Amino acid sequence: GKEKASQLFYEGSAFDPTAFAEHLLSFMGLNRLEDEEDDHQNEATRDGYLPKDAWHRLAKHTEGCFSTAPSFHYMMGSFHAEPPPPKQRVE
Amino acid sequence: MSRQLGDGHRRFLQTMMGVYIIDELKAKALYQYCCETFKMQCAADRLDEFIETINLKLQPMFMQVRKGMSEENGHQYYALVNTAETDITRMTSDYADNELELFRKTMDLIVGSEKGTASSTDILNSTDTMTSKKLKKSETEHLLTRLVQDKWLCEKRGEYTLSTRCIIEMEPYIRSMYQDQVKMCHICHNVAFQCQICENPSCGIKIHNPCVARYFKGKMEPQCPACDDFWPHEIPEVRGLRSQSKK
Amino acid sequence: TSQVQRGLEKLTPAQVDQKTAEVVQYFLMKDQKKIPVRRADLVKYVVKDYRTIYPEIIKRAARTFEQVFGLKLVEIDPKHHMYILVNNLETATSRAAPVECPTNPKMGLLFVILSVIFMKGGTVKENLIWNTLKKLRVDPGQKHEEFGDVKKVVTDEFVRQKYLEYLRIPHTEPVEYEFRWGPRADAEVSKARILEFMGKLHEQDPRSWTQQYREAHATQNSS
Ligand SMILES: [Zn+2]
Ligand SMILES: [Zn+2]
């Protein structure tokens, strides 16, 4: 065990995008239709659905990776100041 | 007094950029958080002073953290606003030109109405008179959803009102553009949309619902503060005094 | 710079302040959609007659961003003179803020793409990205309810924002494309933090990805 681990450490472990995707699905709260379908070799990954806030959840948890500037939004000043047309009374 | 800002001020400002508007209680919590995180001195009653320090630096950029009241619950809110219209501010692309036109038409409807509301039907109908590219029904509905999400409008059962964020930022604009139509609240002197109106035809003053609640609280015979006539409306309860407990 | 000096002498301090404020406003406005600012546009639409003192104005705008907003003005393309704003304040704090800013779900999508590129050594063929996204129920050929036209978001929006580069691989038939990090990602995204998240996700020591770990910590120190 220990020997293998240090060897791994030396050579570096490989990154597997499929495993990554599987981990992400669990992290985002995938509701699996089949119970306990854990082997990621299986292309049955189509099964199950993500909750509505899945991508929000991921964005929230990875926010710390980004040093994004907040942006400033406004309404006043985005269009020409113009008085409304004279009001016709139709009542 | 041109004090330098610290990271606490900057964090406060950045948060305001992200959330657009917060109530007084949250503003206080945020103020405290910013002070603690960046090891600044913090006194509970110094929030407005803290904001004033930020505002002094924002002024040259025509920006401001501005305070205003919610017409719905009477609580105080803070919003980060733009204060001037220039060639540059008009380049913003959050909304397309025709979307902005419809927003203006919606404001016209709301300000011009008795109750300070506009129905979705009226807004949809007003697309007929658009001068820029006419919005389809589905586009209009989508736009209205976005305007509510972005906190420019509020919606209740198909009726749209101006949000607190909108009123805080647009107040000077509304005052000057709708001079003949808009009335001020007799109590707090801000523009009034969600309000009660004195029924004396020679008076007709307006008072915000929360201002009514506070002004007439505990009075047996409510009288108009302007003409002394009997105030015939139902007096609402003062709402949820979460943060306004000091007065 | 002496030209700048002479230019400054012809103007009142108020005029220079005013121009600086306009430049700041222009940057903030462009940053609403994370579009980098080109010097050419900045001069054309804002600086105008003040172009002789341009270096001084950009310096003052940068100072305002730093001192007032806690932001950093970064030139991401010295050849074409493009600028972006990044956050200068520490993003991770020990205690959660009492007020949370709404998050943009697209940043989650972007995170996945940047992570795969980084973990795969900096360049990946587009198919690897599309296949990974498909596993996450995001199909570039279909309209996604959160992102709409996914392919457009990834190859157009993220590219214009300079988060990604989407390049044709030369001499391929049929035509193939590959993805790389764009200069905004280099300025804004922490590889060390990505690796940390990877470690948690895979329940694995981040240092076990030797290559990536070395890179993440080398770039961290140099920038
Ligand atoms: Zn009032
Ligand atoms: Zn009266």
Tab-separated table of C-alpha atoms in Angstrom, chain C residues 25-220:
chain	number	residue	atom	x	y	z
C	25	GLN	CA	-17.483	54.253	-15.677
C	26	TYR	CA	-16.663	52.842	-19.095
C	27	PHE	CA	-14.736	49.946	-17.555
C	28	LEU	CA	-17.538	49.170	-15.121
C	29	MET	CA	-20.074	49.268	-17.911
C	30	LYS	CA	-18.040	46.902	-20.115
C	31	ASP	CA	-17.467	44.574	-17.202
C	32	GLN	CA	-21.224	43.984	-16.850
C	33	LYS	CA	-20.818	41.309	-19.496
C	34	LYS	CA	-17.126	40.619	-18.798
C	35	ILE	CA	-16.050	41.951	-22.157
C	36	PRO	CA	-12.411	43.096	-22.144
C	37	VAL	CA	-11.810	46.752	-22.959
C	38	ARG	CA	-9.662	47.566	-25.979
C	39	ARG	CA	-7.498	50.612	-25.785
C	40	ALA	CA	-8.652	51.649	-29.253
C	41	ASP	CA	-12.302	51.729	-28.126
C	42	LEU	CA	-11.462	53.446	-24.890
C	43	VAL	CA	-9.696	56.231	-26.778
C	44	LYS	CA	-12.411	56.461	-29.411
C	45	TYR	CA	-15.433	56.578	-27.098
C	46	VAL	CA	-14.115	58.088	-23.898
C	47	VAL	CA	-10.633	59.545	-23.866
C	48	LYS	CA	-11.085	61.385	-27.173
C	49	ASP	CA	-9.243	64.734	-27.099
C	50	TYR	CA	-7.325	63.717	-24.003
C	51	ARG	CA	-5.313	61.042	-25.797
C	52	THR	CA	-2.015	62.792	-25.185
C	53	ILE	CA	-2.422	62.166	-21.468
C	54	TYR	CA	-3.797	58.636	-21.920
C	55	PRO	CA	-1.048	56.959	-19.818
C	56	GLU	CA	-1.776	59.280	-16.920
C	57	ILE	CA	-5.533	58.684	-17.133
C	58	ILE	CA	-5.227	54.909	-17.230
C	59	LYS	CA	-2.862	55.076	-14.262
C	60	ARG	CA	-5.377	57.101	-12.270
C	61	ALA	CA	-8.266	54.847	-13.258
C	62	ALA	CA	-6.251	51.831	-12.085
C	63	ARG	CA	-5.608	53.599	-8.782
C	64	THR	CA	-9.310	54.339	-8.347
C	65	PHE	CA	-10.210	50.713	-8.985
C	66	GLU	CA	-7.692	49.583	-6.421
C	67	GLN	CA	-8.395	52.151	-3.735
C	68	VAL	CA	-12.166	52.485	-4.017
C	69	PHE	CA	-13.441	49.197	-5.437
C	70	GLY	CA	-10.764	46.707	-4.405
C	71	LEU	CA	-10.340	45.730	-8.044
C	72	LYS	CA	-7.261	45.391	-10.208
C	73	LEU	CA	-6.981	46.663	-13.754
C	74	VAL	CA	-5.011	44.060	-15.714
C	75	GLU	CA	-3.664	44.336	-19.226
C	76	ILE	CA	-4.289	40.839	-20.567
C	77	ASP	CA	-3.026	41.454	-24.063
C	78	PRO	CA	-0.074	43.830	-24.273
C	79	LYS	CA	-0.005	43.508	-28.051
C	80	HIS	CA	-3.601	44.521	-28.686
C	81	HIS	CA	-3.861	46.500	-25.452
C	82	MET	CA	-6.802	44.812	-23.829
C	83	TYR	CA	-7.768	45.294	-20.228
C	84	ILE	CA	-9.959	43.494	-17.726
C	85	LEU	CA	-10.926	43.973	-14.092
C	86	VAL	CA	-10.214	41.287	-11.517
C	87	ASN	CA	-10.928	41.175	-7.837
C	88	ASN	CA	-8.115	42.328	-5.634
C	89	LEU	CA	-9.692	41.271	-2.345
C	90	GLU	CA	-9.134	37.845	-0.872
C	91	THR	CA	-12.114	35.732	-1.932
C	92	ALA	CA	-11.879	33.010	0.678
C	93	THR	CA	-12.603	34.182	4.192
C	94	SER	CA	-12.882	32.198	7.360
C	95	ARG	CA	-16.444	33.224	8.060
C	96	ALA	CA	-19.352	33.184	5.634
C	97	ALA	CA	-20.668	36.631	4.703
C	98	PRO	CA	-24.114	37.501	6.091
C	99	VAL	CA	-25.246	38.546	2.632
C	100	GLU	CA	-24.695	36.271	-0.328
C	101	CYS	CA	-24.384	37.525	-3.852
C	102	PRO	CA	-26.395	35.527	-6.360
C	103	THR	CA	-24.215	33.101	-8.302
C	104	ASN	CA	-24.212	32.678	-12.027
C	105	PRO	CA	-24.660	28.984	-12.934
C	106	LYS	CA	-22.552	29.539	-16.053
C	107	MET	CA	-19.548	29.824	-13.770
C	108	GLY	CA	-20.111	26.182	-12.833
C	109	LEU	CA	-20.002	25.234	-16.479
C	110	LEU	CA	-16.868	27.294	-16.953
C	111	PHE	CA	-15.283	25.685	-13.922
C	112	VAL	CA	-15.754	22.211	-15.407
C	113	ILE	CA	-14.178	23.208	-18.707
C	114	LEU	CA	-11.224	25.035	-17.179
C	115	SER	CA	-10.614	22.133	-14.808
C	116	VAL	CA	-10.506	19.548	-17.571
C	117	ILE	CA	-8.141	21.698	-19.636
C	118	PHE	CA	-5.857	22.306	-16.700
C	119	MET	CA	-5.865	18.694	-15.511
C	120	LYS	CA	-5.139	17.475	-19.036
C	121	GLY	CA	-2.042	19.623	-19.350
C	122	GLY	CA	-3.330	22.844	-20.883
C	123	THR	CA	-4.753	21.823	-24.260
C	124	VAL	CA	-7.656	19.510	-25.022
C	125	LYS	CA	-9.518	18.556	-28.148
C	126	GLU	CA	-13.047	19.872	-28.172
C	127	ASN	CA	-14.571	16.404	-28.161
C	128	LEU	CA	-13.227	15.682	-24.723
C	129	ILE	CA	-15.012	18.775	-23.433
C	130	TRP	CA	-18.291	17.974	-25.193
C	131	ASN	CA	-18.210	14.382	-23.982
C	132	THR	CA	-17.540	15.431	-20.414
C	133	LEU	CA	-20.396	17.930	-20.558
C	134	LYS	CA	-22.716	15.309	-22.020
C	135	LYS	CA	-22.063	13.137	-19.002
C	136	LEU	CA	-23.194	16.103	-16.934
C	137	ARG	CA	-26.466	16.266	-18.889
C	138	VAL	CA	-25.341	19.231	-20.946
C	139	ASP	CA	-25.501	18.437	-24.644
C	140	PRO	CA	-23.928	21.058	-26.938
C	141	GLY	CA	-26.349	20.058	-29.674
C	142	GLN	CA	-29.414	20.705	-27.575
C	143	LYS	CA	-30.944	23.719	-25.914
C	144	HIS	CA	-30.183	23.508	-22.213
C	145	GLU	CA	-32.765	24.951	-19.862
C	146	GLU	CA	-30.195	26.822	-17.808
C	147	PHE	CA	-27.605	27.766	-20.443
C	148	GLY	CA	-29.602	27.886	-23.657
C	149	ASP	CA	-27.335	27.350	-26.644
C	150	VAL	CA	-24.439	25.627	-24.862
C	151	LYS	CA	-22.129	25.547	-27.845
C	152	LYS	CA	-22.559	29.296	-28.261
C	153	VAL	CA	-21.952	29.990	-24.577
C	154	VAL	CA	-18.745	27.965	-24.626
C	155	THR	CA	-17.224	28.807	-28.003
C	156	ASP	CA	-18.506	32.359	-28.299
C	157	GLU	CA	-19.337	33.959	-24.966
C	158	PHE	CA	-16.494	32.422	-22.921
C	159	VAL	CA	-14.130	33.098	-25.814
C	160	ARG	CA	-15.113	36.756	-26.147
C	161	GLN	CA	-14.762	37.160	-22.410
C	162	LYS	CA	-11.260	35.664	-22.827
C	163	TYR	CA	-11.851	32.824	-20.414
C	164	LEU	CA	-11.224	30.320	-23.208
C	165	GLU	CA	-9.363	30.019	-26.452
C	166	TYR	CA	-11.002	27.916	-29.121
C	167	LEU	CA	-8.479	27.193	-31.854
C	168	ARG	CA	-8.442	25.243	-35.045
C	169	ILE	CA	-5.936	22.427	-35.019
C	170	PRO	CA	-3.852	22.868	-38.166
C	171	HIS	CA	-3.843	20.242	-40.913
C	172	THR	CA	-6.810	18.221	-39.744
C	173	GLU	CA	-9.423	16.813	-42.036
C	174	PRO	CA	-12.240	17.019	-41.036
C	175	VAL	CA	-11.606	20.281	-39.186
C	176	GLU	CA	-10.873	19.862	-35.484
C	177	TYR	CA	-10.707	22.385	-32.696
C	178	GLU	CA	-9.008	22.498	-29.323
C	179	PHE	CA	-9.532	24.454	-26.133
C	180	ARG	CA	-7.033	26.320	-23.979
C	181	TRP	CA	-7.250	28.740	-21.097
C	182	GLY	CA	-7.714	32.322	-22.220
C	183	PRO	CA	-5.804	35.229	-20.669
C	184	ARG	CA	-8.748	36.162	-18.430
C	185	ALA	CA	-8.666	32.715	-16.880
C	186	ASP	CA	-4.924	33.103	-16.289
C	187	ALA	CA	-5.532	36.386	-14.479
C	188	GLU	CA	-8.653	35.400	-12.582
C	189	VAL	CA	-8.587	31.698	-11.806
C	190	SER	CA	-6.437	29.988	-9.207
C	191	LYS	CA	-5.027	26.641	-10.317
C	192	ALA	CA	-4.119	25.802	-6.753
C	193	ARG	CA	-7.757	26.254	-5.695
C	194	ILE	CA	-8.970	24.113	-8.581
C	195	LEU	CA	-6.602	21.380	-7.510
C	196	GLU	CA	-7.775	21.693	-3.940
C	197	PHE	CA	-11.370	21.224	-5.078
C	198	MET	CA	-10.279	18.263	-7.230
C	199	GLY	CA	-8.695	16.690	-4.202
C	200	LYS	CA	-11.877	17.009	-2.179
C	201	LEU	CA	-14.015	15.741	-5.024
C	202	HIS	CA	-11.847	12.685	-5.702
C	203	GLU	CA	-10.951	12.213	-2.034
C	204	GLN	CA	-7.349	12.308	-3.066
C	205	ASP	CA	-4.327	14.358	-2.027
C	206	PRO	CA	-3.939	17.286	-4.474
C	207	ARG	CA	-0.198	16.627	-4.480
C	208	SER	CA	-0.787	13.270	-6.118
C	209	TRP	CA	-1.319	15.098	-9.402
C	210	THR	CA	2.373	15.931	-9.400
C	211	GLN	CA	2.548	17.794	-12.668
C	212	GLN	CA	-0.512	19.911	-12.035
C	213	TYR	CA	0.492	20.583	-8.458
C	214	ARG	CA	3.879	21.860	-9.555
C	215	GLU	CA	2.287	24.112	-12.168
C	216	ALA	CA	-0.370	25.450	-9.837
C	217	HIS	CA	2.170	26.473	-7.276
C	218	ALA	CA	4.732	27.797	-9.729
C	219	THR	CA	2.268	30.195	-11.353
C	220	GLN	CA	0.898	31.205	-7.985
